[in-house]
mmCIF file of C-alpha atoms in Angstrom:
data_model
loop_
_atom_site.group_PDB
_atom_site.id
_atom_site.type_symbol
_atom_site.label_atom_id
_atom_site.label_comp_id
_atom_site.label_asym_id
_atom_site.label_seq_id
_atom_site.Cartn_x
_atom_site.Cartn_y
_atom_site.Cartn_z
ATOM 1 C CA MET M 385 0.000 0.000 0.000
ATOM 2 C CA VAL M 386 1.268 3.487 -0.919
ATOM 3 C CA THR M 387 0.941 6.067 1.855
ATOM 4 C CA LYS M 388 1.390 9.817 1.902
ATOM 5 C CA ASP M 389 4.758 9.498 3.621
ATOM 6 C CA ILE M 390 5.998 7.114 0.927
ATOM 7 C CA ILE M 391 4.994 9.591 -1.771
ATOM 8 C CA LYS M 392 6.650 12.477 0.102
ATOM 9 C CA ASN M 393 9.888 10.509 0.418
ATOM 10 C CA THR M 394 9.752 9.734 -3.309
ATOM 11 C CA LEU M 395 9.369 13.420 -4.151
ATOM 12 C CA LYS M 396 12.314 14.336 -1.949
ATOM 13 C CA GLU M 397 14.354 11.616 -3.656
ATOM 14 C CA LEU M 398 13.581 13.325 -6.969
ATOM 15 C CA GLY M 399 14.884 16.633 -5.636
ATOM 16 C CA ILE M 400 11.524 18.319 -5.076
ATOM 17 C CA THR M 401 11.869 20.914 -2.331
ATOM 18 C CA ALA M 402 9.899 23.724 -0.738
ATOM 19 C CA ASP M 403 9.484 26.791 -2.982
ATOM 20 C CA ASP M 404 9.486 24.738 -6.199
ATOM 21 C CA ILE M 405 6.856 25.122 -8.910
ATOM 22 C CA VAL M 406 5.907 21.601 -9.994
ATOM 23 C CA LEU M 407 3.817 20.523 -12.965
ATOM 24 C CA VAL M 408 2.435 16.991 -12.586
ATOM 25 C CA HIS M 409 1.277 14.535 -15.244
ATOM 26 C CA SER M 410 -0.185 11.479 -13.576
ATOM 27 C CA SER M 411 -1.807 8.059 -13.526
ATOM 28 C CA LEU M 412 -3.262 7.183 -10.142
ATOM 29 C CA LYS M 413 -3.774 3.504 -10.936
ATOM 30 C CA SER M 414 -0.129 3.106 -11.943
ATOM 31 C CA MET M 415 0.937 3.199 -8.288
ATOM 32 C CA GLY M 416 -1.288 0.387 -7.124
ATOM 33 C CA HIS M 417 -3.384 0.914 -4.002
ATOM 34 C CA VAL M 418 -2.911 4.425 -2.614
ATOM 35 C CA ASP M 419 -4.245 4.950 0.902
ATOM 36 C CA GLY M 420 -6.670 7.863 0.493
ATOM 37 C CA GLY M 421 -6.493 7.873 -3.311
ATOM 38 C CA ALA M 422 -5.971 11.052 -5.346
ATOM 39 C CA GLU M 423 -6.327 13.339 -2.326
ATOM 40 C CA THR M 424 -3.314 11.662 -0.715
ATOM 41 C CA VAL M 425 -1.157 12.269 -3.781
ATOM 42 C CA ILE M 426 -2.135 15.941 -3.868
ATOM 43 C CA ASP M 427 -1.567 16.372 -0.128
ATOM 44 C CA ALA M 428 1.881 14.804 -0.405
ATOM 45 C CA PHE M 429 2.947 17.282 -3.081
ATOM 46 C CA LEU M 430 1.536 20.281 -1.232
ATOM 47 C CA GLU M 431 3.228 19.320 2.031
ATOM 48 C CA VAL M 432 6.616 18.913 0.353
ATOM 49 C CA LEU M 433 6.218 22.189 -1.584
ATOM 50 C CA GLY M 434 5.203 24.148 1.495
ATOM 51 C CA GLU M 435 3.606 27.590 1.654
ATOM 52 C CA ASP M 436 5.943 29.130 -0.928
ATOM 53 C CA GLY M 437 5.655 26.312 -3.459
ATOM 54 C CA THR M 438 3.127 25.901 -6.263
ATOM 55 C CA LEU M 439 1.473 22.758 -7.605
ATOM 56 C CA VAL M 440 0.270 22.781 -11.229
ATOM 57 C CA MET M 441 -1.659 20.171 -13.215
ATOM 58 C CA PRO M 442 -3.030 20.032 -16.769
ATOM 59 C CA THR M 443 -6.807 19.927 -17.227
ATOM 60 C CA LEU M 444 -6.813 19.292 -20.947
ATOM 61 C CA VAL M 445 -9.797 18.669 -23.188
ATOM 62 C CA GLN M 446 -9.433 15.400 -25.103
ATOM 63 C CA ASN M 447 -13.002 14.163 -25.357
ATOM 64 C CA SER M 448 -14.859 16.039 -28.126
ATOM 65 C CA PHE M 449 -11.636 17.904 -28.884
ATOM 66 C CA GLY M 450 -13.055 19.220 -32.147
ATOM 67 C CA ARG M 451 -15.751 21.156 -30.283
ATOM 68 C CA ALA M 452 -13.567 22.412 -27.446
ATOM 69 C CA TYR M 453 -13.737 26.090 -28.428
ATOM 70 C CA TYR M 454 -17.518 25.911 -28.840
ATOM 71 C CA ASP M 455 -18.244 24.025 -25.608
ATOM 72 C CA TRP M 456 -15.615 25.523 -23.297
ATOM 73 C CA MET M 457 -16.599 26.552 -19.780
ATOM 74 C CA MET M 458 -14.433 27.053 -16.715
ATOM 75 C CA ASN M 459 -16.068 24.181 -14.835
ATOM 76 C CA ARG M 460 -15.490 21.673 -17.617
ATOM 77 C CA LYS M 461 -14.166 18.349 -16.347
ATOM 78 C CA SER M 462 -10.508 17.486 -16.865
ATOM 79 C CA ASP M 463 -9.962 14.647 -19.315
ATOM 80 C CA VAL M 464 -6.479 13.699 -18.160
ATOM 81 C CA GLY M 465 -6.915 11.604 -15.048
ATOM 82 C CA LEU M 466 -8.552 11.399 -11.648
ATOM 83 C CA ILE M 467 -5.759 13.230 -9.831
ATOM 84 C CA THR M 468 -6.143 16.283 -12.084
ATOM 85 C CA GLU M 469 -9.918 16.325 -11.752
ATOM 86 C CA THR M 470 -9.751 15.910 -7.974
ATOM 87 C CA PHE M 471 -7.272 18.772 -7.798
ATOM 88 C CA ARG M 472 -9.466 20.965 -10.021
ATOM 89 C CA LEU M 473 -12.361 20.593 -7.580
ATOM 90 C CA ARG M 474 -10.337 21.564 -4.493
ATOM 91 C CA PRO M 475 -11.241 24.850 -2.802
ATOM 92 C CA GLY M 476 -8.797 27.625 -3.579
ATOM 93 C CA VAL M 477 -7.447 26.088 -6.788
ATOM 94 C CA SER M 478 -7.134 28.471 -9.763
ATOM 95 C CA ARG M 479 -7.754 27.476 -13.371
ATOM 96 C CA SER M 480 -6.623 29.148 -16.569
ATOM 97 C CA ASP M 481 -9.321 30.181 -19.024
ATOM 98 C CA GLN M 482 -8.418 28.368 -22.245
ATOM 99 C CA ALA M 483 -10.462 25.782 -24.114
ATOM 100 C CA THR M 484 -7.968 23.034 -25.010
ATOM 101 C CA HIS M 485 -4.902 23.275 -22.744
ATOM 102 C CA SER M 486 -5.958 24.827 -19.445
ATOM 103 C CA VAL M 487 -4.098 24.180 -16.199
ATOM 104 C CA VAL M 488 -5.040 24.318 -12.535
ATOM 105 C CA ALA M 489 -2.710 25.519 -9.803
ATOM 106 C CA TYR M 490 -2.526 26.042 -6.060
ATOM 107 C CA GLY M 491 0.099 27.901 -4.069
ATOM 108 C CA LYS M 492 2.212 31.028 -4.137
ATOM 109 C CA TYR M 493 2.243 31.546 -7.916
ATOM 110 C CA ALA M 494 -1.101 29.980 -8.794
ATOM 111 C CA GLU M 495 -2.805 33.228 -9.752
ATOM 112 C CA GLU M 496 0.177 34.472 -11.722
ATOM 113 C CA LEU M 497 0.434 31.239 -13.678
ATOM 114 C CA THR M 498 -3.245 30.886 -14.531
ATOM 115 C CA ARG M 499 -4.300 34.450 -15.346
ATOM 116 C CA ASP M 500 -4.396 35.843 -18.886
ATOM 117 C CA HIS M 501 -4.056 32.495 -20.639
ATOM 118 C CA GLY M 502 -3.954 33.443 -24.305
ATOM 119 C CA ALA M 503 -4.483 37.156 -23.650
ATOM 120 C CA PHE M 504 -1.516 38.204 -25.780
ATOM 121 C CA GLY M 505 1.375 36.851 -27.815
ATOM 122 C CA HIS M 506 -0.673 34.426 -29.908
ATOM 123 C CA ARG M 507 1.178 31.663 -31.735
ATOM 124 C CA TYR M 508 -0.016 29.761 -34.769
ATOM 125 C CA GLY M 509 -0.509 26.032 -34.244
ATOM 126 C CA PRO M 510 -2.681 22.912 -34.489
ATOM 127 C CA PHE M 511 -4.517 23.457 -31.200
ATOM 128 C CA GLY M 512 -5.421 27.080 -31.915
ATOM 129 C CA ASN M 513 -3.523 30.325 -31.410
ATOM 130 C CA THR M 514 -3.997 30.759 -27.648
ATOM 131 C CA PRO M 515 -2.975 27.559 -25.776
ATOM 132 C CA PHE M 516 0.788 28.162 -26.013
ATOM 133 C CA ALA M 517 0.753 31.932 -26.334
ATOM 134 C CA VAL M 518 3.376 34.140 -24.696
ATOM 135 C CA SER M 519 0.867 34.792 -21.877
ATOM 136 C CA SER M 520 0.108 31.094 -21.347
ATOM 137 C CA PRO M 521 0.964 29.156 -18.189
ATOM 138 C CA TRP M 522 3.090 26.859 -20.365
ATOM 139 C CA GLN M 523 5.337 29.779 -21.336
ATOM 140 C CA LYS M 524 5.378 30.980 -17.729
ATOM 141 C CA LEU M 525 6.450 27.531 -16.519
ATOM 142 C CA TYR M 526 9.386 27.787 -18.908
ATOM 143 C CA ASP M 527 10.279 31.343 -17.880
ATOM 144 C CA MET M 528 9.903 31.087 -14.105
ATOM 145 C CA PRO M 529 12.751 29.765 -11.906
ATOM 146 C CA ARG M 530 12.622 26.552 -9.873
ATOM 147 C CA THR M 531 10.110 24.843 -12.151
ATOM 148 C CA LYS M 532 10.046 21.068 -12.451
ATOM 149 C CA VAL M 533 7.821 18.561 -14.198
ATOM 150 C CA VAL M 534 6.962 15.194 -12.646
ATOM 151 C CA PHE M 535 5.443 12.209 -14.432
ATOM 152 C CA ILE M 536 3.675 9.701 -12.171
ATOM 153 C CA GLY M 537 3.464 6.294 -13.807
ATOM 154 C CA VAL M 538 3.511 7.769 -17.331
ATOM 155 C CA THR M 539 6.324 8.568 -19.740
ATOM 156 C CA MET M 540 7.167 11.838 -21.412
ATOM 157 C CA MET M 541 4.801 10.837 -24.179
ATOM 158 C CA TYR M 542 2.367 12.883 -22.072
ATOM 159 C CA ASN M 543 4.704 15.871 -21.796
ATOM 160 C CA THR M 544 2.469 18.787 -22.807
ATOM 161 C CA LEU M 545 5.456 21.138 -22.723
ATOM 162 C CA LYS M 546 6.527 19.498 -25.993
ATOM 163 C CA HIS M 547 3.895 21.566 -27.757
ATOM 164 C CA LEU M 548 5.274 24.788 -26.307
ATOM 165 C CA ILE M 549 8.608 23.906 -27.923
ATOM 166 C CA GLU M 550 6.915 23.174 -31.258
ATOM 167 C CA TYR M 551 4.907 26.409 -31.215
ATOM 168 C CA LYS M 552 7.960 28.500 -30.318
ATOM 169 C CA MET M 553 10.078 26.961 -33.070
ATOM 170 C CA VAL M 554 7.442 27.613 -35.726
ATOM 171 C CA GLU M 555 6.900 31.171 -34.496
ATOM 172 C CA GLU M 556 10.625 31.910 -34.583
ATOM 173 C CA VAL M 557 11.017 30.668 -38.136
ATOM 174 C CA LEU M 558 7.893 32.401 -39.487
ATOM 175 C CA ASN M 559 8.888 35.684 -37.862
ATOM 176 C CA GLY M 560 12.176 35.484 -39.736
ATOM 177 C CA VAL M 561 10.483 35.356 -43.152
ATOM 178 C CA GLN M 562 10.610 38.889 -44.529
ATOM 179 C CA ASP M 563 8.296 38.467 -47.528
ATOM 180 C CA ALA M 564 4.715 38.611 -46.203
ATOM 181 C CA ASN M 565 3.198 36.653 -49.082
ATOM 182 C CA TYR M 566 5.768 33.895 -48.796
ATOM 183 C CA ARG M 567 5.281 33.797 -45.030
ATOM 184 C CA ASP M 568 1.529 33.391 -45.503
ATOM 185 C CA SER M 569 2.046 30.594 -48.025
ATOM 186 C CA LYS M 570 4.350 28.699 -45.665
ATOM 187 C CA ARG M 571 1.950 29.195 -42.748
ATOM 188 C CA ALA M 572 -0.865 27.795 -44.889
ATOM 189 C CA GLN M 573 1.042 24.511 -45.173
ATOM 190 C CA LEU M 574 0.863 23.975 -41.418
ATOM 191 C CA ARG M 575 -1.782 22.063 -39.517
ATOM 192 C CA HIS M 576 -4.236 24.235 -37.613
ATOM 193 C CA TYR M 577 -7.145 23.657 -35.281
ATOM 194 C CA ALA M 578 -9.762 24.991 -37.693
ATOM 195 C CA ARG M 579 -8.826 22.317 -40.219
ATOM 196 C CA PHE M 580 -7.149 19.784 -37.937
ATOM 197 C CA GLU M 581 -8.611 16.724 -39.620
ATOM 198 C CA GLU M 582 -7.312 17.847 -43.009
ATOM 199 C CA GLY M 583 -3.754 17.326 -41.808
ATOM 200 C CA GLY M 584 -0.845 19.544 -42.720
ATOM 201 C CA LEU M 585 2.713 19.905 -41.540
ATOM 202 C CA TRP M 586 3.735 20.300 -37.919
ATOM 203 C CA PRO M 587 6.985 19.515 -36.037
ATOM 204 C CA PHE M 588 5.434 16.728 -33.960
ATOM 205 C CA TYR M 589 8.164 14.524 -32.503
ATOM 206 C CA SER M 590 8.335 11.496 -30.217
ATOM 207 C CA SER M 591 8.712 12.910 -26.718
ATOM 208 C CA GLU M 592 8.906 9.342 -25.398
ATOM 209 C CA GLN M 593 11.961 8.736 -27.573
ATOM 210 C CA MET M 594 13.321 12.116 -26.496
ATOM 211 C CA GLN M 595 13.071 10.950 -22.889
ATOM 212 C CA TYR M 596 15.776 8.363 -23.533
ATOM 213 C CA VAL M 597 18.061 11.052 -24.950
ATOM 214 C CA LEU M 598 17.334 13.318 -21.983
ATOM 215 C CA GLU M 599 18.176 10.456 -19.639
ATOM 216 C CA GLU M 600 21.486 9.878 -21.401
ATOM 217 C CA ALA M 601 22.235 13.585 -20.972
ATOM 218 C CA GLY M 602 21.605 13.363 -17.223
ATOM 219 C CA LEU M 603 18.535 15.607 -17.345
ATOM 220 C CA VAL M 604 16.076 13.083 -15.898
ATOM 221 C CA ARG M 605 15.719 11.735 -12.373
ATOM 222 C CA LYS M 606 13.704 8.631 -11.477
ATOM 223 C CA ALA M 607 12.339 7.050 -8.311
ATOM 224 C CA GLN M 608 10.000 4.171 -7.578
ATOM 225 C CA CYS M 609 6.735 4.633 -5.664
ATOM 226 C CA GLY M 610 4.567 1.558 -5.293
ATOM 227 C CA ASN M 611 4.194 0.077 -8.756
ATOM 228 C CA ALA M 612 4.890 3.393 -10.492
ATOM 229 C CA THR M 613 8.050 5.023 -11.705
ATOM 230 C CA TYR M 614 8.205 8.737 -10.978
ATOM 231 C CA VAL M 615 10.131 10.728 -13.591
ATOM 232 C CA CYS M 616 11.320 14.294 -12.953
ATOM 233 C CA SER M 617 13.104 16.957 -14.980
ATOM 234 C CA ASP M 618 13.817 20.666 -14.598
ATOM 235 C CA VAL M 619 11.606 22.467 -17.099
ATOM 236 C CA LYS M 620 13.962 24.967 -18.767
ATOM 237 C CA PRO M 621 16.966 22.628 -19.254
ATOM 238 C CA MET M 622 14.619 19.923 -20.553
ATOM 239 C CA CYS M 623 12.973 22.282 -23.062
ATOM 240 C CA ASP M 624 16.239 23.894 -24.174
ATOM 241 C CA PHE M 625 17.934 20.528 -24.724
ATOM 242 C CA THR M 626 14.936 19.221 -26.665
ATOM 243 C CA GLU M 627 14.766 22.309 -28.865
ATOM 244 C CA HIS M 628 18.488 22.022 -29.591
ATOM 245 C CA LYS M 629 18.031 18.396 -30.682
ATOM 246 C CA LEU M 630 15.120 19.292 -32.944
ATOM 247 C CA LYS M 631 17.057 22.101 -34.589
ATOM 248 C CA THR M 632 20.301 20.199 -35.080
ATOM 249 C CA GLU M 633 18.749 16.885 -36.145
ATOM 250 C CA PRO M 634 15.432 17.908 -37.728
ATOM 251 C CA GLU M 635 15.040 14.961 -40.124
ATOM 252 C CA LYS M 636 15.673 12.448 -37.339
ATOM 253 C CA TRP M 637 13.008 13.903 -35.079
ATOM 254 C CA MET M 638 10.464 15.579 -37.356
ATOM 255 C CA GLY M 639 10.867 13.847 -40.709
ATOM 256 C CA SER M 640 12.222 15.073 -44.018
ATOM 257 C CA GLU M 641 9.125 16.984 -45.128
ATOM 258 C CA MET M 642 8.976 19.096 -41.964
ATOM 259 C CA ALA M 643 12.745 19.613 -42.018
ATOM 260 C CA GLN M 644 12.462 20.855 -45.605
ATOM 261 C CA TRP M 645 9.736 23.323 -44.552
ATOM 262 C CA PHE M 646 12.043 24.815 -41.933
ATOM 263 C CA ASN M 647 14.886 25.076 -44.447
ATOM 264 C CA GLU M 648 12.656 26.776 -47.013
ATOM 265 C CA CYS M 649 11.500 29.334 -44.449
ATOM 266 C CA ARG M 650 15.078 30.111 -43.523
#
């Protein structure tokens, strides 16, 4: 049986300390029987983080994704696990107002992280222009110090920060195209939410495969908790390393067609 103290010891083994900002992707059932269920997991994180720490979780829309922008409401259920939904319903938890990639947070920087999601700095991409905007919590998690991401019983295949990297790379390249007509024509080749099912180019890459490379680089820490492996990485070094790999080995990670698109834009 997994207890709160066992979880707390696991987090400390991963290097989680008071004052950290921690984003959690999770599978409750992966741990086996947890005494007290999802509430115990949340309590363990909050107790380790202390009064000056901040706990963050994704509350993404996956069911009826195609209608997310039409059906969005702030009390919409999270589609990414019982721990995230339990956390969303806790008193005092803040949620960002964005249809597809909202987050919930509690702690010192909860309000700062969740406010103004998509208010400015829009970026073109397959989930819409607001989820990974400059004002998004995903960008703030990258920019703020002492931020870590923890995966409970899941791999980095579920690493939502991967999309921030993709959006930023596309934005950087498009902004460097001086000819407006050519820039529009290259943007039109990309996948976008409004025509998601029609396909199009996008620098999707295997974040699960990238995890192995990150591990080899010493940027991943692991610990066992019950039946689950906890995986932890510091957000900025993880994102910077991944972006470097994508830029230096584009065909390996994104395929030849996407690599050619980047070269043509440059």
